[in-house]
Coordinates of C-alpha atoms in Angstrom, one line a residue:
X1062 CA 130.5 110.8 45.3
X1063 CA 131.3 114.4 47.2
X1064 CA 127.6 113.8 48.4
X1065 CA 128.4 110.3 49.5
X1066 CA 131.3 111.3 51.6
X1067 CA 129.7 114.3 53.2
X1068 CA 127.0 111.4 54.5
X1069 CA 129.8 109.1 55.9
X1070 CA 131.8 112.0 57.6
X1071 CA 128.6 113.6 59.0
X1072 CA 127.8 109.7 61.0
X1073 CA 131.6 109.9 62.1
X1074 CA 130.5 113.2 64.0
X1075 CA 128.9 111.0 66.3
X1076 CA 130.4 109.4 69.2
X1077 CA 131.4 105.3 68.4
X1078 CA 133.3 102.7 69.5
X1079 CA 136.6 103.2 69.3
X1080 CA 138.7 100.4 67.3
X1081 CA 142.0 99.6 65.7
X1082 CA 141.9 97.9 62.2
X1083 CA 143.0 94.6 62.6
X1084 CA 142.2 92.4 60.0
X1085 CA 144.8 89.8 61.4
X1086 CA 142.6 86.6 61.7
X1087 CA 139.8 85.4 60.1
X1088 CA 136.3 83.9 62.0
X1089 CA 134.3 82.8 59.1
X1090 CA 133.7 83.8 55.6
X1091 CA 130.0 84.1 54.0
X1092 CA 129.1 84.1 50.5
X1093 CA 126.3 85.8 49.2
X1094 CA 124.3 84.3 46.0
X1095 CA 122.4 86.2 43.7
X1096 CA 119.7 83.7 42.4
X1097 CA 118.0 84.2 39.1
X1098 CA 114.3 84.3 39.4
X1099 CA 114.0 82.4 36.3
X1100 CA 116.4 79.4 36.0
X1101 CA 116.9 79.6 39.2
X1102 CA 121.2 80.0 38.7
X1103 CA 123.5 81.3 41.5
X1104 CA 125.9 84.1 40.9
X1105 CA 128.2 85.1 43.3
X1106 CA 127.1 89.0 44.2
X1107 CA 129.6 89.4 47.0
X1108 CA 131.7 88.4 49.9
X1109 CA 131.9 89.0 53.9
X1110 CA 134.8 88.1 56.2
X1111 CA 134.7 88.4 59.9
X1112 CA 137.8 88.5 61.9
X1113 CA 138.3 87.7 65.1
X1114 CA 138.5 91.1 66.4
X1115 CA 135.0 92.2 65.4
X1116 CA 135.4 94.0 62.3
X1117 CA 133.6 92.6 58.8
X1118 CA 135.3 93.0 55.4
X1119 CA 132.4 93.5 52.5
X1120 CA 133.7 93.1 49.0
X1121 CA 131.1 93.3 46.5
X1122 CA 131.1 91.5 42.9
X1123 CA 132.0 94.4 40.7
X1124 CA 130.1 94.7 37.2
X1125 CA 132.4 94.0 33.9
X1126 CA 132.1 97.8 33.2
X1127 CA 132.8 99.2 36.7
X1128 CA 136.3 100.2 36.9
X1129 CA 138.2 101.0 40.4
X1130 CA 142.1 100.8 41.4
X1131 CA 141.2 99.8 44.8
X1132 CA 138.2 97.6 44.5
X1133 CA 134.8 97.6 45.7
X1134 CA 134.7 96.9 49.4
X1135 CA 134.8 98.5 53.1
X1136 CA 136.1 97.5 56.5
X1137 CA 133.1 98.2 59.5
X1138 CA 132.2 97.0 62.6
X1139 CA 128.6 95.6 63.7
X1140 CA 125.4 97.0 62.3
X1141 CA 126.3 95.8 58.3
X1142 CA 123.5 94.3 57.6
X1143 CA 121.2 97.5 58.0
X1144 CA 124.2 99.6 56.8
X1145 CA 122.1 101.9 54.3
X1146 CA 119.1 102.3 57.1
X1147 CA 120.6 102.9 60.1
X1148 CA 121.9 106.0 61.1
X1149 CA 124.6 104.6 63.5
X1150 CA 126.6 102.4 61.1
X1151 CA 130.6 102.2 61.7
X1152 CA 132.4 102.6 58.9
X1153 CA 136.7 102.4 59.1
X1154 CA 137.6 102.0 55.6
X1155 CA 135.9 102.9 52.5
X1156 CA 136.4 102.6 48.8
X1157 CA 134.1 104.0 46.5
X1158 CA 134.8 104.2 42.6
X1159 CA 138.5 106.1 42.4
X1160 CA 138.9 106.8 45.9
X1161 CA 139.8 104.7 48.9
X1162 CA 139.3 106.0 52.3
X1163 CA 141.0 105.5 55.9
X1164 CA 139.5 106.7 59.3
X1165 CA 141.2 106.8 62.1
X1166 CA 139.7 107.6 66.2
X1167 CA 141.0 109.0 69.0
X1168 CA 140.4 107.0 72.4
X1169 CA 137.2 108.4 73.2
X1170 CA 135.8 107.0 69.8
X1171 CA 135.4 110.6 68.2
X1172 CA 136.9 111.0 64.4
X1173 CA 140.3 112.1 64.4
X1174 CA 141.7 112.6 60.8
X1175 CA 141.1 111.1 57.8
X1176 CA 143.6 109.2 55.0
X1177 CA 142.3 109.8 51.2
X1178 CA 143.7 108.3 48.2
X1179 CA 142.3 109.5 44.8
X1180 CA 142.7 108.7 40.7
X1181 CA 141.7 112.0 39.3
X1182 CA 142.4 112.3 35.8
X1183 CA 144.6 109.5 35.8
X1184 CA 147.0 110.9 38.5
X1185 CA 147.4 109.8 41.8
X1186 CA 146.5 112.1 44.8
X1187 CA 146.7 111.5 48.6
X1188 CA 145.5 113.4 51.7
X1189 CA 145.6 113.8 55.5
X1190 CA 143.1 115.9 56.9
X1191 CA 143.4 116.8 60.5
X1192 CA 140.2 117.0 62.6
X1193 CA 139.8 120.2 64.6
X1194 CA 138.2 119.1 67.7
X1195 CA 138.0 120.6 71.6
X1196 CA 137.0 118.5 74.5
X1197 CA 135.5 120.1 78.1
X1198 CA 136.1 117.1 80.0
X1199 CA 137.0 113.8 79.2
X1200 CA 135.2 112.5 76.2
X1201 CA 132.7 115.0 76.4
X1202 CA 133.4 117.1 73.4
X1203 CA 133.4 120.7 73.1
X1204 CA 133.0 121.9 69.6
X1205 CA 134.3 119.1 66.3
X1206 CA 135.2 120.8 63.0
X1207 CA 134.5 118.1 60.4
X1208 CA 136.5 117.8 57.3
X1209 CA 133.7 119.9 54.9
X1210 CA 134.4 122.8 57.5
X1211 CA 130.9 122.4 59.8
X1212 CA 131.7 123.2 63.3
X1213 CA 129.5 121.1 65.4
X1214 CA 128.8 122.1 69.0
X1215 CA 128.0 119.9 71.5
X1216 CA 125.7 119.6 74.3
X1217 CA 125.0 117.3 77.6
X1218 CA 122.1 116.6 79.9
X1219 CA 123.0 116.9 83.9
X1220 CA 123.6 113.0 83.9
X1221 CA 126.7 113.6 80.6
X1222 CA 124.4 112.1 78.0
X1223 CA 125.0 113.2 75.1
X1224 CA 121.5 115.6 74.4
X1225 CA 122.0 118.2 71.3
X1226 CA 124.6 118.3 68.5
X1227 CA 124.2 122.0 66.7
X1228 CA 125.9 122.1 63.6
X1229 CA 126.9 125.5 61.9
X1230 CA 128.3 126.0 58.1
X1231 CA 130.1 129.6 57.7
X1232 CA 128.2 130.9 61.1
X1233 CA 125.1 129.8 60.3
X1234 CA 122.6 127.1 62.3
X1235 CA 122.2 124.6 59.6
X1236 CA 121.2 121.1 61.6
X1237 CA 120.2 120.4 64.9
X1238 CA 120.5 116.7 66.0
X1239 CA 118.3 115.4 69.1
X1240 CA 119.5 112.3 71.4
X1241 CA 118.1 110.3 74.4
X1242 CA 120.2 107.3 75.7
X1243 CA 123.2 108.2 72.9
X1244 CA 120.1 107.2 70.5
X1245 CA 120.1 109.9 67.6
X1246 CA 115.9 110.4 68.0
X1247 CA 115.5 113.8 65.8
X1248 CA 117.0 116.1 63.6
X1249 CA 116.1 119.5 62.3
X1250 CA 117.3 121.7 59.1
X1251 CA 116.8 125.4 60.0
X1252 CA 117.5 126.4 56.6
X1253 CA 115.8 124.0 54.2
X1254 CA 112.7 125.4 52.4
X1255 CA 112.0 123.0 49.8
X1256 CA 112.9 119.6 51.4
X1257 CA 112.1 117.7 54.9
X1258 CA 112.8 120.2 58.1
X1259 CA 112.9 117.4 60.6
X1260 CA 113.7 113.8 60.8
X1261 CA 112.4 111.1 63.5
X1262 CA 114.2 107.9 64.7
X1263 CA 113.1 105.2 67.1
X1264 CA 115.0 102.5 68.8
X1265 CA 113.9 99.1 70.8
X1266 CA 114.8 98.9 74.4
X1267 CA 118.3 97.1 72.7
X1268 CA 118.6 100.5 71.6
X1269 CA 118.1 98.9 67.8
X1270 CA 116.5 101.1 65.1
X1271 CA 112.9 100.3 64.8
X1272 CA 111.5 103.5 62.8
X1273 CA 112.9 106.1 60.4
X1274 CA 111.1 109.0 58.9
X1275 CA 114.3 111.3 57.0
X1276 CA 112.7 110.9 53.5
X1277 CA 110.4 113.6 52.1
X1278 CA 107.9 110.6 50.3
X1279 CA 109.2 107.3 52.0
X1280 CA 109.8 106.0 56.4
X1281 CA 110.9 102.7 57.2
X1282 CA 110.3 100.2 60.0
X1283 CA 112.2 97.9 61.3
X1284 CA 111.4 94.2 62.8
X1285 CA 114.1 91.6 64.6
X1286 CA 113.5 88.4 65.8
X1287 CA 115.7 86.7 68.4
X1288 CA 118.6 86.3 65.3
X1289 CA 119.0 90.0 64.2
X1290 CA 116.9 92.3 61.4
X1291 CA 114.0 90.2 60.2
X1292 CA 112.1 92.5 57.9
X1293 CA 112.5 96.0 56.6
X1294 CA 109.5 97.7 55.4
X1295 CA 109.3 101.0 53.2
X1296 CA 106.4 103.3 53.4
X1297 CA 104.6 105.2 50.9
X1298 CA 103.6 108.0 53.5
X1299 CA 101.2 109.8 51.4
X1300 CA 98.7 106.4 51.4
X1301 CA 100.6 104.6 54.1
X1302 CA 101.2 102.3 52.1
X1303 CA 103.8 99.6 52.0
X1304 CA 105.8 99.6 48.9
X1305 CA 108.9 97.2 49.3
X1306 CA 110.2 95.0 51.9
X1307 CA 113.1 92.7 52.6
X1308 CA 112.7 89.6 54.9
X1309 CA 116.0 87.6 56.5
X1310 CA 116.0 84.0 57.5
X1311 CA 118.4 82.5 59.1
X1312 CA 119.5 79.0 60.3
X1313 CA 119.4 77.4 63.8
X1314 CA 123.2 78.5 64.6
X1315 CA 121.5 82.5 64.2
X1316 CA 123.7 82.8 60.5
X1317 CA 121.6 84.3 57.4
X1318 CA 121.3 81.9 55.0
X1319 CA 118.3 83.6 52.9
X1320 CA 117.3 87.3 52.1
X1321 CA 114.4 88.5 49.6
X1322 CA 113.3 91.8 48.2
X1323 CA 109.5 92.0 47.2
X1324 CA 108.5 94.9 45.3
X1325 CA 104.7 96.3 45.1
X1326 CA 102.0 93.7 45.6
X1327 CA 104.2 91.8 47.3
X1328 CA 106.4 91.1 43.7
X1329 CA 109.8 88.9 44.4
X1330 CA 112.2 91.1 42.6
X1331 CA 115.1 89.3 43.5
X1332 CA 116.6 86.4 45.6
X1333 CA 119.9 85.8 47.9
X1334 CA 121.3 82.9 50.0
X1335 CA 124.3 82.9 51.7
X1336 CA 127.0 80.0 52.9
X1337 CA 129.8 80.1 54.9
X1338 CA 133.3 78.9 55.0

């Protein structure tokens, strides 16, 4: 779970759209259906609300032996259906197993401090953790000290585009993130030895994730149609080989109504629709 969080906080080092949680009114809900290959049965796997004001609610069908005080869910904006590719996704609220998680921005989109509740050992524990941040100009960032202690330094082109994002841990260079167009494009690990040095990204002209290569054995692509995501491919780079894919279909009003996993050989392994309310 540390691990999990030091992913999420790392993505809030990035600049994104600042946006108050307001969970007021609801647009629509959609239901997601986990159907059995087999007799072909429906079980509900989880739920989505979107409110008016452009944030979406996930709460996922917890297991009978999964046990949280909170509940399995989290509060984003857009970008949920490719949360676990995409290196942009927005998170604002997370709960994950014991804890339950509150984000809050400052005006120019940038994390600002951080709300933590925790069940350890059966007590209660809360934090606040204050984000130690220095701007050169406005919304042009200086240095950001996240909440794992990484100071990351930032860097602009002639034009204030966003171009280089250093990132040291106890004075030492330990990631270097590339961007063109705010589009994170490259990263680089100055001190791994046994694992990937450098990661690639590439984006459409919508500035959408088409391409990721941050996996030592795996890279994934990316196709839309004029709906949203259409298929997700991943890559088994040693053959170039595809291993697993997801295709989307959606109805004529742009919803998804319909999502499938296929394993190797093209293998359903499992089934979802959707409806909406």
């Amino acid at each position: 779970m540390k691990k999990l969080f030091s992913i999420i906080l790392l993505l809030f080092s990035h600049p994104i759209l600042a946006q108050e949680i307001d969970t007021a009114q609801v647009k629509l809900i959609r239901y997601e259906w986990r159907i059995d290959k087999k007799s072909k049965d429906s079980t509900l796997a989880g739920t989505l609300k979107e409110y008016k004001s452009g944030l979406f609610k996930i709460e996922r069908e917890r297991l009978s032996d999964e046990k949280s005080p909170f509940g399995s869910y989290y509060i984003s904006g857009p970008g949920y259906e490719t949360k676990k590719e995409s290196p942009e996704f927005k998170y604002i609220v997370i709960t994950v197993g014991n804890t339950y998680r509150r984000n809050y921005f400052d005006e120019y989109g940038y994390l600002d401090s951080i709300y933590q509740e925790s069940y350890i050992d059966g007590q209660k524990k809360k934090w606040n953790i204050k984000i130690e941040k220095k701007y050169k100009r406005k919304g042009k960032l200086e240095y950001l000290i996240d909440a794992d202690g990484n100071r990351n330094i930032y860097s602009y082109n002639a034009f204030g585009k966003l171009k280089r994002i250093e990132q040291f841990k106890d004075s030492v260079l330990n990631k270097i993130s590339f961007f063109k167009n705010n589009d994170l494009t490259s990263e680089k690990f100055p001190t791994r030895r046994k694992y990937k040095k450098d990661n690639f990204y590439e984006y459409d002209k919508k500035h959408r994730i088409v391409k990721r290569d941050d996996d030592d054995y795996d890279s994934y692509k990316y196709f839309y149609n004029s709906f949203g995501i259409e298929r997700i491919e991943r890559i088994y780079k040693k053959r170039n080989a595809i291993m697993e894919y997801r295709t989307f279909k959606y109805n004529a009003q742009g919803q998804l109504i319909k999502q499938y996993f296929f394993g190797h050989k093209n293998k359903l392994q499992s089934e979802y629709h959707y409806t909406y309310k």
